[in-house]
Short mmCIF file of C-alpha atoms and ligand atoms in Angstrom, two decimals:
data_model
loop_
_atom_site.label_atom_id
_atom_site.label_comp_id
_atom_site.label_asym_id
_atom_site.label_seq_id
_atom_site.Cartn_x
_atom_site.Cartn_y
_atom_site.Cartn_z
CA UNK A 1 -7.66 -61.80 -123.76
CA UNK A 2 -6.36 -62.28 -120.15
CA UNK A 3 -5.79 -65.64 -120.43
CA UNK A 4 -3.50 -64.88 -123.11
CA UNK A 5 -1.53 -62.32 -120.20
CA UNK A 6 2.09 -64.20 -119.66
CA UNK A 7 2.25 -64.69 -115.66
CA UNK A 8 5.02 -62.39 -115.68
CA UNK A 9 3.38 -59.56 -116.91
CA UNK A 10 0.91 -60.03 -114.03
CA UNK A 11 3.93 -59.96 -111.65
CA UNK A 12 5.38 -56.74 -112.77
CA UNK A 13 1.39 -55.37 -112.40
CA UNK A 14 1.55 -56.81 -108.70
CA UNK A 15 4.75 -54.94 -107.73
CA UNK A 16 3.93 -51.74 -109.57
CA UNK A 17 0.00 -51.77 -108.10
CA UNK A 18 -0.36 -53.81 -105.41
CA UNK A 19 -3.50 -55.16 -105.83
CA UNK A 20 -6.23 -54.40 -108.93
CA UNK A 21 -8.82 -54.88 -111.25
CA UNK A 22 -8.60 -55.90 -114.74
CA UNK A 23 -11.58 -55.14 -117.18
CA UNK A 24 -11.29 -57.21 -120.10
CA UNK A 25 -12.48 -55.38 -122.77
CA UNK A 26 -13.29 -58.44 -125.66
CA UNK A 27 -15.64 -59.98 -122.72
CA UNK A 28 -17.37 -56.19 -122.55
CA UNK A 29 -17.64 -56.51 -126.21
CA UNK A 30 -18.41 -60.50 -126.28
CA UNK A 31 -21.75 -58.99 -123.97
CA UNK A 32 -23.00 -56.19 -125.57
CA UNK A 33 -22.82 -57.26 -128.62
CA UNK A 34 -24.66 -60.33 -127.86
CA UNK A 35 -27.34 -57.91 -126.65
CA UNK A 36 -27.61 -55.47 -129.80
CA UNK A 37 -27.54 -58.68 -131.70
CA UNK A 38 -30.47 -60.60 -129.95
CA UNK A 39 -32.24 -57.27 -128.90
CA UNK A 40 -32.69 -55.78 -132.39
CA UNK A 41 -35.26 -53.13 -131.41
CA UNK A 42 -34.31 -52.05 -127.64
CA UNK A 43 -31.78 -49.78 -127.29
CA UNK A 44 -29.79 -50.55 -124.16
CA UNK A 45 -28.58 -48.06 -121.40
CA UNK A 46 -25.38 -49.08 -119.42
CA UNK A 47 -26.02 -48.69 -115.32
CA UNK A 48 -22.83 -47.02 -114.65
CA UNK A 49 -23.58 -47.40 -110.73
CA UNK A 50 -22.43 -51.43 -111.41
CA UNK A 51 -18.44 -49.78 -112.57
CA UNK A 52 -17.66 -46.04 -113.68
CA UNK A 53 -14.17 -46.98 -114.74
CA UNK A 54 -13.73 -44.87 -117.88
CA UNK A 55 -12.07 -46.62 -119.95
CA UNK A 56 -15.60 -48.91 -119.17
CA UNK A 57 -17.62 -46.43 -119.49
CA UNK A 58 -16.41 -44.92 -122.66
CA UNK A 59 -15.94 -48.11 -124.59
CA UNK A 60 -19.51 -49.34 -123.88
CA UNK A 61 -20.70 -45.55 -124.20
CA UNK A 62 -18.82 -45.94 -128.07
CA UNK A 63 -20.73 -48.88 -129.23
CA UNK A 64 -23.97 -47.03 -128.95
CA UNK A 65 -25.76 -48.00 -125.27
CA UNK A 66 -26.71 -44.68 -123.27
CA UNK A 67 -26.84 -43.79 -119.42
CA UNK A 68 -28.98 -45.26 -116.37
CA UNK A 69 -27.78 -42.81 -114.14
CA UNK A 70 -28.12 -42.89 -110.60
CA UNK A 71 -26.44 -39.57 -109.35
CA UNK A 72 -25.99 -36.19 -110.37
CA UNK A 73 -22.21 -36.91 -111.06
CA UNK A 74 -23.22 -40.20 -113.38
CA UNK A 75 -24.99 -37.49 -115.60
CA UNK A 76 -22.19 -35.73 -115.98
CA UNK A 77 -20.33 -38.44 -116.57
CA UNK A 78 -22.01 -39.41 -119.57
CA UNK A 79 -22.61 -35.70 -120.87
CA UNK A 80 -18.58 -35.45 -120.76
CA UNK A 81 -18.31 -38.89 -122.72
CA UNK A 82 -20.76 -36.72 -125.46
CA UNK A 83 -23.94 -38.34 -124.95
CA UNK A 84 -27.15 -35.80 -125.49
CA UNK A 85 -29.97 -35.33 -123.02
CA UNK A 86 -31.77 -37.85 -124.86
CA UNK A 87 -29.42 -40.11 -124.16
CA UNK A 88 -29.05 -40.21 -120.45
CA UNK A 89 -31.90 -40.88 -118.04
CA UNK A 90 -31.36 -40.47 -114.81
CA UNK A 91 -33.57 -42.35 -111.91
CA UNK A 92 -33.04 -42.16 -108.19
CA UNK A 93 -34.88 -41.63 -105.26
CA UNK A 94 -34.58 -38.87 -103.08
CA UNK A 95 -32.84 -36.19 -105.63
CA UNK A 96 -32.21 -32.84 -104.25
CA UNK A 97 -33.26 -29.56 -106.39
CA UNK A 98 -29.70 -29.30 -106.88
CA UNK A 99 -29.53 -32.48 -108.49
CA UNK A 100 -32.48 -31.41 -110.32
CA UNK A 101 -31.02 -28.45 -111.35
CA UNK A 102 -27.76 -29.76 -112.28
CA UNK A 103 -29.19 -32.42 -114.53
CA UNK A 104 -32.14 -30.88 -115.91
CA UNK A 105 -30.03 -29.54 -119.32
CA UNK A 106 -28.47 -33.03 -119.63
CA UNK A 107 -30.70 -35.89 -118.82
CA UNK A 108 -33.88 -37.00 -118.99
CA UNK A 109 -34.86 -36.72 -115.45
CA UNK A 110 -37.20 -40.22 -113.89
CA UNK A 111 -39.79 -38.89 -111.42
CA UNK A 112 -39.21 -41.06 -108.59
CA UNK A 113 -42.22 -39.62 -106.38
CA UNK A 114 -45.41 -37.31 -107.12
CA UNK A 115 -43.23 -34.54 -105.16
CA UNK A 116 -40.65 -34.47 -107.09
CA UNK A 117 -42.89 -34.33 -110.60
CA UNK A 118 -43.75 -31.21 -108.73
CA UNK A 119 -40.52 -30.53 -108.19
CA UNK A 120 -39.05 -31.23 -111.34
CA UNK A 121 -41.55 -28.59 -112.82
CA UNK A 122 -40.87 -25.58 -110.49
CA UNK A 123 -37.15 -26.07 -111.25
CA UNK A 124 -37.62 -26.30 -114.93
CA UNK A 125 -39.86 -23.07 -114.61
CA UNK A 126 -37.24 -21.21 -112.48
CA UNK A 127 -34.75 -22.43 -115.05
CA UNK A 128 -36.93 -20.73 -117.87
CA UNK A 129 -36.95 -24.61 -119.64
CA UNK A 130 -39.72 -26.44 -120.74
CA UNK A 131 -38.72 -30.54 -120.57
CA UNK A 132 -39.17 -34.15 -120.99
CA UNK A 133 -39.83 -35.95 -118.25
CA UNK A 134 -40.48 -39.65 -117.09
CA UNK A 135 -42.10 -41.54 -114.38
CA UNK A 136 -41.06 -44.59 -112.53
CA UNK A 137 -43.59 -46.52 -111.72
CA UNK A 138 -44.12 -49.13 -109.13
CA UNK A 139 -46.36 -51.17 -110.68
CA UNK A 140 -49.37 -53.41 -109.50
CA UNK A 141 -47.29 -56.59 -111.06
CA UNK A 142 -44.50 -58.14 -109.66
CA UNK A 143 -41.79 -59.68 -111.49
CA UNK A 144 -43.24 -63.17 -111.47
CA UNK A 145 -47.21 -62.49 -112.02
CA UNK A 146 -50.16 -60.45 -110.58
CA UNK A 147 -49.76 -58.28 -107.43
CA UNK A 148 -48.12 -55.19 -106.37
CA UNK A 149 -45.51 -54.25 -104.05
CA UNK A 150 -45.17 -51.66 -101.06
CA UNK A 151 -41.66 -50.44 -102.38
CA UNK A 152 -39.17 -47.10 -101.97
CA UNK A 153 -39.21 -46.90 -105.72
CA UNK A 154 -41.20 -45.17 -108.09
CA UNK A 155 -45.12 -44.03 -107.71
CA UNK A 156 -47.39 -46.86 -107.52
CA UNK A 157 -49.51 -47.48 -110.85
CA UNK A 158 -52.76 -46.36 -109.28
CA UNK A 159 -51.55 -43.39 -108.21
CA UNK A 160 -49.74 -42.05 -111.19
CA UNK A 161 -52.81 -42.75 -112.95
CA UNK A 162 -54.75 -40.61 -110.77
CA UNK A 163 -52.13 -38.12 -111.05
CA UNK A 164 -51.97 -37.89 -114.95
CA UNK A 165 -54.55 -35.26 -115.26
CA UNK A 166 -53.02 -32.87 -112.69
CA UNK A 167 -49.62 -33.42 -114.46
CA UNK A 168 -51.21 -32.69 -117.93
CA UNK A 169 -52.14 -29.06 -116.42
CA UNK A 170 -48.52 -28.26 -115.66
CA UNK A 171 -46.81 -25.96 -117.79
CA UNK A 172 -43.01 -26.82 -117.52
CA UNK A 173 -42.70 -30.43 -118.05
CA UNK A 174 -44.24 -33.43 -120.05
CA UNK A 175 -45.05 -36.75 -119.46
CA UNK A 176 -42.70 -38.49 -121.81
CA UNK A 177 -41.99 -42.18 -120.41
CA UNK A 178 -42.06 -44.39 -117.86
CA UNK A 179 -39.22 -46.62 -116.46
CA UNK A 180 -39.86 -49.97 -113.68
CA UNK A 181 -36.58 -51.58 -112.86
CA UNK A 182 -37.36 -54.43 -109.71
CA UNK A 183 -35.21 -57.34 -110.18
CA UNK A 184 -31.45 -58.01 -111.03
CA UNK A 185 -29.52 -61.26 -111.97
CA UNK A 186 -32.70 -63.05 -113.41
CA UNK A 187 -31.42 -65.91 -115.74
CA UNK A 188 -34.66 -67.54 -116.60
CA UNK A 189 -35.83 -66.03 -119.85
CA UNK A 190 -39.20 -66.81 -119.65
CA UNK A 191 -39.70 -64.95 -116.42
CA UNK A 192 -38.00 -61.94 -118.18
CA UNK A 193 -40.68 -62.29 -121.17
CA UNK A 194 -43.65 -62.65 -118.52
CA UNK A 195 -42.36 -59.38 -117.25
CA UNK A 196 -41.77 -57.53 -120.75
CA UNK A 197 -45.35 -58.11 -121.07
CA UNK A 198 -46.91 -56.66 -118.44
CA UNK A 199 -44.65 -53.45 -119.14
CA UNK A 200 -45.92 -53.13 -122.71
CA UNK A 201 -49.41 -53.37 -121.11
CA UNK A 202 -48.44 -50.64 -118.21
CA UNK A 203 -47.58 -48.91 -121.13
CA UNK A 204 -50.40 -48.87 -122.89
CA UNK A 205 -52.26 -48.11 -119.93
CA UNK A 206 -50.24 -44.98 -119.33
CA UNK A 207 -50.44 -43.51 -123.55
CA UNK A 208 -54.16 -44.17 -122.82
CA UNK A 209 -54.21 -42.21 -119.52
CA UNK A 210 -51.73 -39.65 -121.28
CA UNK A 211 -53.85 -39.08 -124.57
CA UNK A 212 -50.32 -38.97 -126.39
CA UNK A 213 -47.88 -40.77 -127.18
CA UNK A 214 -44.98 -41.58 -125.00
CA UNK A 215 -41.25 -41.37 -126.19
CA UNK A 216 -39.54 -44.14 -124.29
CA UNK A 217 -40.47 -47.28 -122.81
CA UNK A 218 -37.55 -48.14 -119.89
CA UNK A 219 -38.06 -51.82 -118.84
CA UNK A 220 -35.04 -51.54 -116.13
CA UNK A 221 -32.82 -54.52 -115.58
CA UNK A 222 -32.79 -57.98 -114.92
CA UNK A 223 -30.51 -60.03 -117.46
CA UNK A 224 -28.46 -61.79 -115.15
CA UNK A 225 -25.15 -63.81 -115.80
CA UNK A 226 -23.79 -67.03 -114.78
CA UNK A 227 -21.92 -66.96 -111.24
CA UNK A 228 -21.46 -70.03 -110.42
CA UNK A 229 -21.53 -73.28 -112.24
CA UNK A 230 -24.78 -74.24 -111.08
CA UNK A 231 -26.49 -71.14 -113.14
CA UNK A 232 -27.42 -71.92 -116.61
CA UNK A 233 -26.43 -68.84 -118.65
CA UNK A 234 -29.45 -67.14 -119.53
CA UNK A 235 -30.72 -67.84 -122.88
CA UNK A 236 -30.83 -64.40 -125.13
CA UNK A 237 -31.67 -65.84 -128.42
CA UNK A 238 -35.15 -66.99 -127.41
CA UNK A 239 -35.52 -64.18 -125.38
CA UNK A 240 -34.69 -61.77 -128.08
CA UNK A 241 -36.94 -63.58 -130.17
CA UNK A 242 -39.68 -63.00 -127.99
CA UNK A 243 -39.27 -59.64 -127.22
CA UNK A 244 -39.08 -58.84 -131.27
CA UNK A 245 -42.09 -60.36 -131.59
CA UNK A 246 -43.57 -58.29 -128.54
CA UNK A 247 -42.11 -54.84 -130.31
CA UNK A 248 -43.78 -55.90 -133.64
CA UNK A 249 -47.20 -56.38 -132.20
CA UNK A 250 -47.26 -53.16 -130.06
CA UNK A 251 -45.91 -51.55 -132.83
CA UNK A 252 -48.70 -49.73 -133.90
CA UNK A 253 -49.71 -48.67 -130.57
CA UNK A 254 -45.93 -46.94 -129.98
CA UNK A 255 -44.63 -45.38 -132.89
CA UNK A 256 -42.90 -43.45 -131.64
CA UNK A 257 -41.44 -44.91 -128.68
CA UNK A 258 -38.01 -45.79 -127.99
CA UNK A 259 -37.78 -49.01 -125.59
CA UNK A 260 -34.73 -48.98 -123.04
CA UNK A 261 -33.35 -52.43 -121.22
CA UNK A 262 -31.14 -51.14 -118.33
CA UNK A 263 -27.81 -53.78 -117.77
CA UNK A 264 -24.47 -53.11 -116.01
CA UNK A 265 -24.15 -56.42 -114.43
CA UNK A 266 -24.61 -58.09 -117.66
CA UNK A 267 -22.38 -55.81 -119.53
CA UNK A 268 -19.26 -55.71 -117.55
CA UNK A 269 -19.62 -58.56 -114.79
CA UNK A 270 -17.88 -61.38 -116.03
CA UNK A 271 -15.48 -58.96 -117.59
CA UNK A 272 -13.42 -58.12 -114.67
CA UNK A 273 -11.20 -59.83 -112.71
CA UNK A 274 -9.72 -58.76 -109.10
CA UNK A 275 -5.69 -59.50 -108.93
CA UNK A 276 -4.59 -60.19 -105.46
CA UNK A 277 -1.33 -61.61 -104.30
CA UNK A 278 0.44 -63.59 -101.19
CA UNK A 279 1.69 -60.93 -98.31
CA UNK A 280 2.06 -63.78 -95.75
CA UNK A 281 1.48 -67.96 -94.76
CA UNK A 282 1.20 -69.13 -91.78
CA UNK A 283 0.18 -72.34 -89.68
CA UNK A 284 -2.24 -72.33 -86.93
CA UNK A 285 -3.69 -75.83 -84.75
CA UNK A 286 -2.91 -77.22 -88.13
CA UNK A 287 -4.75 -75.31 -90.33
CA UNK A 288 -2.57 -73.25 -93.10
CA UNK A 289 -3.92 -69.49 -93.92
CA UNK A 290 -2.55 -67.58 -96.59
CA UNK A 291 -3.10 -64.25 -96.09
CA UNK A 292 -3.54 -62.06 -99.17
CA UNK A 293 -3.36 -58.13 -99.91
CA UNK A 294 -6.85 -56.29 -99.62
CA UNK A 295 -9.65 -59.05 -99.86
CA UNK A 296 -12.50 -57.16 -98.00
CA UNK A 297 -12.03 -53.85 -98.16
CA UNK A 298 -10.48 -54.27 -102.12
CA UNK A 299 -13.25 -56.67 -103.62
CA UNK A 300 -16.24 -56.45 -100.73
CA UNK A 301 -18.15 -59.80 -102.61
CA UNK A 302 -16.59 -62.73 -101.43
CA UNK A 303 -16.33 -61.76 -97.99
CA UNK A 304 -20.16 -60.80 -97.70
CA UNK A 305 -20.80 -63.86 -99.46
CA UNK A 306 -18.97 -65.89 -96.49
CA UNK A 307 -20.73 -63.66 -94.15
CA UNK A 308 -24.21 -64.00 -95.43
CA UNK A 309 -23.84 -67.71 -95.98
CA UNK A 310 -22.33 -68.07 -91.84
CA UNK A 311 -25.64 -66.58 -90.82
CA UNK A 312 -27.55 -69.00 -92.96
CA UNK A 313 -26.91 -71.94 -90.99
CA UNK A 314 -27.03 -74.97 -93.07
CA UNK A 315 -29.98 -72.96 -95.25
CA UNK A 316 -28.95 -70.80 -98.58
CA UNK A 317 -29.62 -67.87 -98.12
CA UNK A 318 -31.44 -65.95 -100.79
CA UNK A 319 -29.21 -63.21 -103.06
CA UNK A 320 -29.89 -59.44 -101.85
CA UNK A 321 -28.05 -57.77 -105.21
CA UNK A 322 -25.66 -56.26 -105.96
CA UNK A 323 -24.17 -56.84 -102.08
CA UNK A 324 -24.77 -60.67 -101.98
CA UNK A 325 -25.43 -63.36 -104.83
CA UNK A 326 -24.51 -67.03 -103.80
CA UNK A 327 -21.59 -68.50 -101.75
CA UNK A 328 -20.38 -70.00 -104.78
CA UNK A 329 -20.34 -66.66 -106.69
CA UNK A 330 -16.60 -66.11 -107.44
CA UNK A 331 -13.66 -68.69 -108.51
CA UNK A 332 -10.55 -68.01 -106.56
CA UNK A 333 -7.88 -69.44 -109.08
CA UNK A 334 -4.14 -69.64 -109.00
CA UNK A 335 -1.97 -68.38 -112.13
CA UNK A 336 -0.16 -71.63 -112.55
CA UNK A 337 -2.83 -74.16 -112.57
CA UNK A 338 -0.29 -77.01 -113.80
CA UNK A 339 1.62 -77.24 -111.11
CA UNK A 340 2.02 -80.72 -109.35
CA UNK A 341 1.94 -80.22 -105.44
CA UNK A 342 -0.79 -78.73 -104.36
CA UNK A 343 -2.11 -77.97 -100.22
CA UNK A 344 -5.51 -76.79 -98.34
CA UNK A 345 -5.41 -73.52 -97.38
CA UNK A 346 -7.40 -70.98 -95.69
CA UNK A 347 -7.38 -67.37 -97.43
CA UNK A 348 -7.60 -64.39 -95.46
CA UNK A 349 -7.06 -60.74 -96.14
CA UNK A 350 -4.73 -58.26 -94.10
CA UNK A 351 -7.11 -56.60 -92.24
CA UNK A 352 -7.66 -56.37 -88.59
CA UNK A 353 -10.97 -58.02 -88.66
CA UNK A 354 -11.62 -61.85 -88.83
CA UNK A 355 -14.35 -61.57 -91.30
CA UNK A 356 -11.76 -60.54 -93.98
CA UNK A 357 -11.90 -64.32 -95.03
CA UNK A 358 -12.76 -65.24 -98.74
CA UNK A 359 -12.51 -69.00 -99.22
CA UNK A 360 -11.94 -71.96 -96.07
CA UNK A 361 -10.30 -74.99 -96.63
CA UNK A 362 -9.48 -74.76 -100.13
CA UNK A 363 -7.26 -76.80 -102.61
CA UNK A 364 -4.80 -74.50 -104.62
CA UNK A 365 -1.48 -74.89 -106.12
CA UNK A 366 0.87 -74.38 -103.13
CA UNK A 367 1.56 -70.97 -102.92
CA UNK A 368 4.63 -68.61 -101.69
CA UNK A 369 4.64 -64.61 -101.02
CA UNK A 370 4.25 -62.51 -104.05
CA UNK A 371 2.32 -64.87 -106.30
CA UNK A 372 -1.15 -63.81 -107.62
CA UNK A 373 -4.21 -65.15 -107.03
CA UNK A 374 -7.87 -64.06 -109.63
CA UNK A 375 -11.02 -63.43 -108.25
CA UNK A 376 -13.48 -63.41 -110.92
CA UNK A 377 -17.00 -62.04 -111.96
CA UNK A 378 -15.67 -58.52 -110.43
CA UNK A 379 -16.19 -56.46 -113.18
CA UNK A 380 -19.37 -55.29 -111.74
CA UNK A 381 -20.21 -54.15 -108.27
CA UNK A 382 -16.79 -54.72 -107.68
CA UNK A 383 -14.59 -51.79 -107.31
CA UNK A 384 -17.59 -49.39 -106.25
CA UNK A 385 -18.75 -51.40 -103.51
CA UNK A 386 -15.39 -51.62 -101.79
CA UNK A 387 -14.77 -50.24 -98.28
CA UNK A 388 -11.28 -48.42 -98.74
CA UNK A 389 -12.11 -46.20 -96.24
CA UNK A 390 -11.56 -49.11 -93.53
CA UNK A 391 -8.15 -49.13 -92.61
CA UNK A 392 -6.67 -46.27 -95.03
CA UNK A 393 -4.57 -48.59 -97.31
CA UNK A 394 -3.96 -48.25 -100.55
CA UNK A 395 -6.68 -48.69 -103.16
CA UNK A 396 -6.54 -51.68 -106.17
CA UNK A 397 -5.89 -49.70 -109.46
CA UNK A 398 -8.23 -50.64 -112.29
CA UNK A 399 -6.94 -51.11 -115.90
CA UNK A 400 -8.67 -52.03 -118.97
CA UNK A 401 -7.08 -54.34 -121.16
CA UNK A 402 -7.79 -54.03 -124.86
CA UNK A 403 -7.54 -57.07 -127.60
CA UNK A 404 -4.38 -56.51 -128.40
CA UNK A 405 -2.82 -57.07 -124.77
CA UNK A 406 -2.25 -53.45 -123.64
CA UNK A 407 -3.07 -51.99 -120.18
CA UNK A 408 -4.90 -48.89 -119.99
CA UNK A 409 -5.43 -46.65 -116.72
CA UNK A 410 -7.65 -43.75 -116.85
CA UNK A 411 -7.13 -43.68 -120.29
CA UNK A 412 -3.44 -43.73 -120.75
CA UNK A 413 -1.81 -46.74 -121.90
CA UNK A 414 0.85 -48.38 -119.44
CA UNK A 415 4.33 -49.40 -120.73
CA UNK A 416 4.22 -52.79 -118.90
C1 PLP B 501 -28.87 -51.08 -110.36
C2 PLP B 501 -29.88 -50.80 -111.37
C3 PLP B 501 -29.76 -51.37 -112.64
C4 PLP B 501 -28.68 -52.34 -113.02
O1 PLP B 501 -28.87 -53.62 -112.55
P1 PLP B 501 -27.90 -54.78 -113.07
O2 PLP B 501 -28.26 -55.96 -112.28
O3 PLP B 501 -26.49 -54.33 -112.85
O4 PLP B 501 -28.14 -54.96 -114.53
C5 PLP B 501 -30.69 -50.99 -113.59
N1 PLP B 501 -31.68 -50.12 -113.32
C6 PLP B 501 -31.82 -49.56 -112.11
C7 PLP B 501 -32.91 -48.59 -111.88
C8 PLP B 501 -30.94 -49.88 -111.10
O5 PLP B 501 -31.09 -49.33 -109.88
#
């Protein structure tokens, strides 16, 4: 839909907001459709740590994917959109007993450490409950093949499997699942099926440790989307294909089991789209810099990016997500691509730092104060990663644009 947004509309946006987000939501809906589609089977939870806009939130929420939480408050975010306990499972490391207690009526609480199964099961005694829980494991595979990692996630395989008997004896929880999430922005679908594999094995291995059968299966994340134009775009069909034929073969050793793929990059990321505009130009030893309205501290990604590649040397560095994915990670385009004269520029943001600096000697349509400039792939890890704190300015507004061309923030449309 956006490219159907007359420039002028974008104008009025720019003096009303400043700068902001747009979440598109047909490209939402392009995505997770193409993932119920290909995925028949797997029922998807959104990550709402990737964007917790929610207008977001509640339109994916609508069509049917449930909650990876990652905090207390992203539980209660989906409980308020009406999701049921079953329907939001919440995985972290290092949760206090109040976020135990806070969530334990409304999510499906992830184990993320032998104390805290302890934990969980005090709390749900003291709470007079009697729950569901699961386990995230760290498992003796890695993404790629054979061989284990030392990580802060999750219990390592061999010790959860020691544990199982001890956590059979206790009285206030049961073992119901187990969840692994260790890589993001994977676009090689065979690599993704490699590692589907060796979960389906894991849990197999766990239902035999267990003596029961387990009620979900969450394989975490990875589906990645295409950045730059080097990526290929990951291939969904095949990999769908695959992973039916994976659910009909285990199917009579899980019955019962529901099997959850984690995405919020691959949901919302090459939904959004970060609005900037021109505050100032100037010329210096030659070299023109534009300098634009809240570049670092608005959209964090293409400044790391510029960062991370400086310290690389002439190397590429390797992506550390959701902070860092390639140099080459985000266009920077103009809203008047047709016109004739054109100029290198430098653009910087208006902070007082020089590593506010998103693109260096770049070609764009020569540009003048006020005019907007896109940044896209920033619908996820976008808005929540950005440091607004530095410098106390004002923070980009988000707004969701439906198909019909209307603006939505928090929820209320915009007369714009
Ligand atoms: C961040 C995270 C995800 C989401 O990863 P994406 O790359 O955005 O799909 C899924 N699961 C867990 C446990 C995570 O921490």
């Amino acid at each position: 839909m956006i490219e159907l947004i007359p420039e002028k509309r974008i104008r009025r946006l720019v003096q009303r907001y400043g700068s902001f987000y747009i979440y598109d939501k047909e490209i939402i809906d392009q995505y997770t459709g193409r993932l119920q589609n290909d995925f028949a089977g797997i029922n998807f939870l959104y990550s709402m740590k990737a964007n917790h806009n929610p207008d977001v939130v509640s339109f994916i929420l609508s069509k049917g994917f449930g909650v990876d939480a990652a905090s207390l408050n992203e539980v209660r975010m989906g409980a308020a959109n009406g999701l049921g306990r079953n329907e939001i499972y919440y995985s972290a490391p290092g949760k206090t007993d109040e976020d135990i207690r806070g969530a334990i009526r409304n999510a499906v609480l992830v184990a993320d450490s032998l104390g805290e199964v302890e934990r969980i099961n005090r709390i749900a005694g003291e709470e007079g409950l009697s729950v569901p829980v699961g386990v995230r494991v760290n498992p003796d595979f890695s993404f790629h093949g054979s061989g284990g990692h030392p990580s802060k996630f999750g219990i390592d395989t061999v010790q959860a499997l020691d544990a199982v008997p001890v956590w059979k004896g206790l009285g206030n929880i049961r073992v119901a699942g187990i969840h692994v999430h260790l890589r993001s922005q994977v676009l090689d679908a065979e690599i993704l099926e490699g590692y589907y594999r060796r979960m389906f094995q894991l849990a197999d291995d766990f239902q035999t440790a267990l003596g029961q059968e387990l009620d979900f299966i969450n394989m975490g994340a990875g589906m990645g989307i295409q950045y730059s134009r080097r990526n290929t775009p990951l291939d969904t069909e095949s990999l769908g294909e695959a992973v039916r034929e994976m659910l009909s073969s285990f199917h009579a050793k899980f019955k019962r089991a529901k099997v959850f793929i984690e995405t919020g990059r691959y949901a919302v990321g090459k939904a959004g789209f970060y609005v900037t505009h021109v505050l100032d130009k100037k010329i210096s030893y030659g070299k023109t810099f534009v300098i634009l309205a809240n570049t670092l501290n608005g959209f964090l990604r293409p400044s790391l990016a510029r960062l991370v590649a400086g310290y690389a040397g002439s190397g590429s560095p390797s992506g550390n997500e959701p902070l860092f994915t390639s140099l080459d990670a985000f266009k920077i385009v103009s809203f008047h691509p047709e016109w004739e004269s054109t100029e290198t520029v430098t653009l910087a943001g208006n902070l007082c730092t020089a590593s506010d600096m998103i693109a260096e000697d770049i070609t764009l349509p020569v540009l003048k104060k006020g005019d907007p400039l896109v940044i896209s792939n920033a619908g996820s890890y976008g808005a929540v990663l950005s440091p607004m704190q530095f410098s106390s300015q004002r923070s980009p507004a988000e707004l969701f644009l439906d198909e019909a061309g209307r603006f939505y923030e928090n929820g209320k449309m915009l007369e714009i």
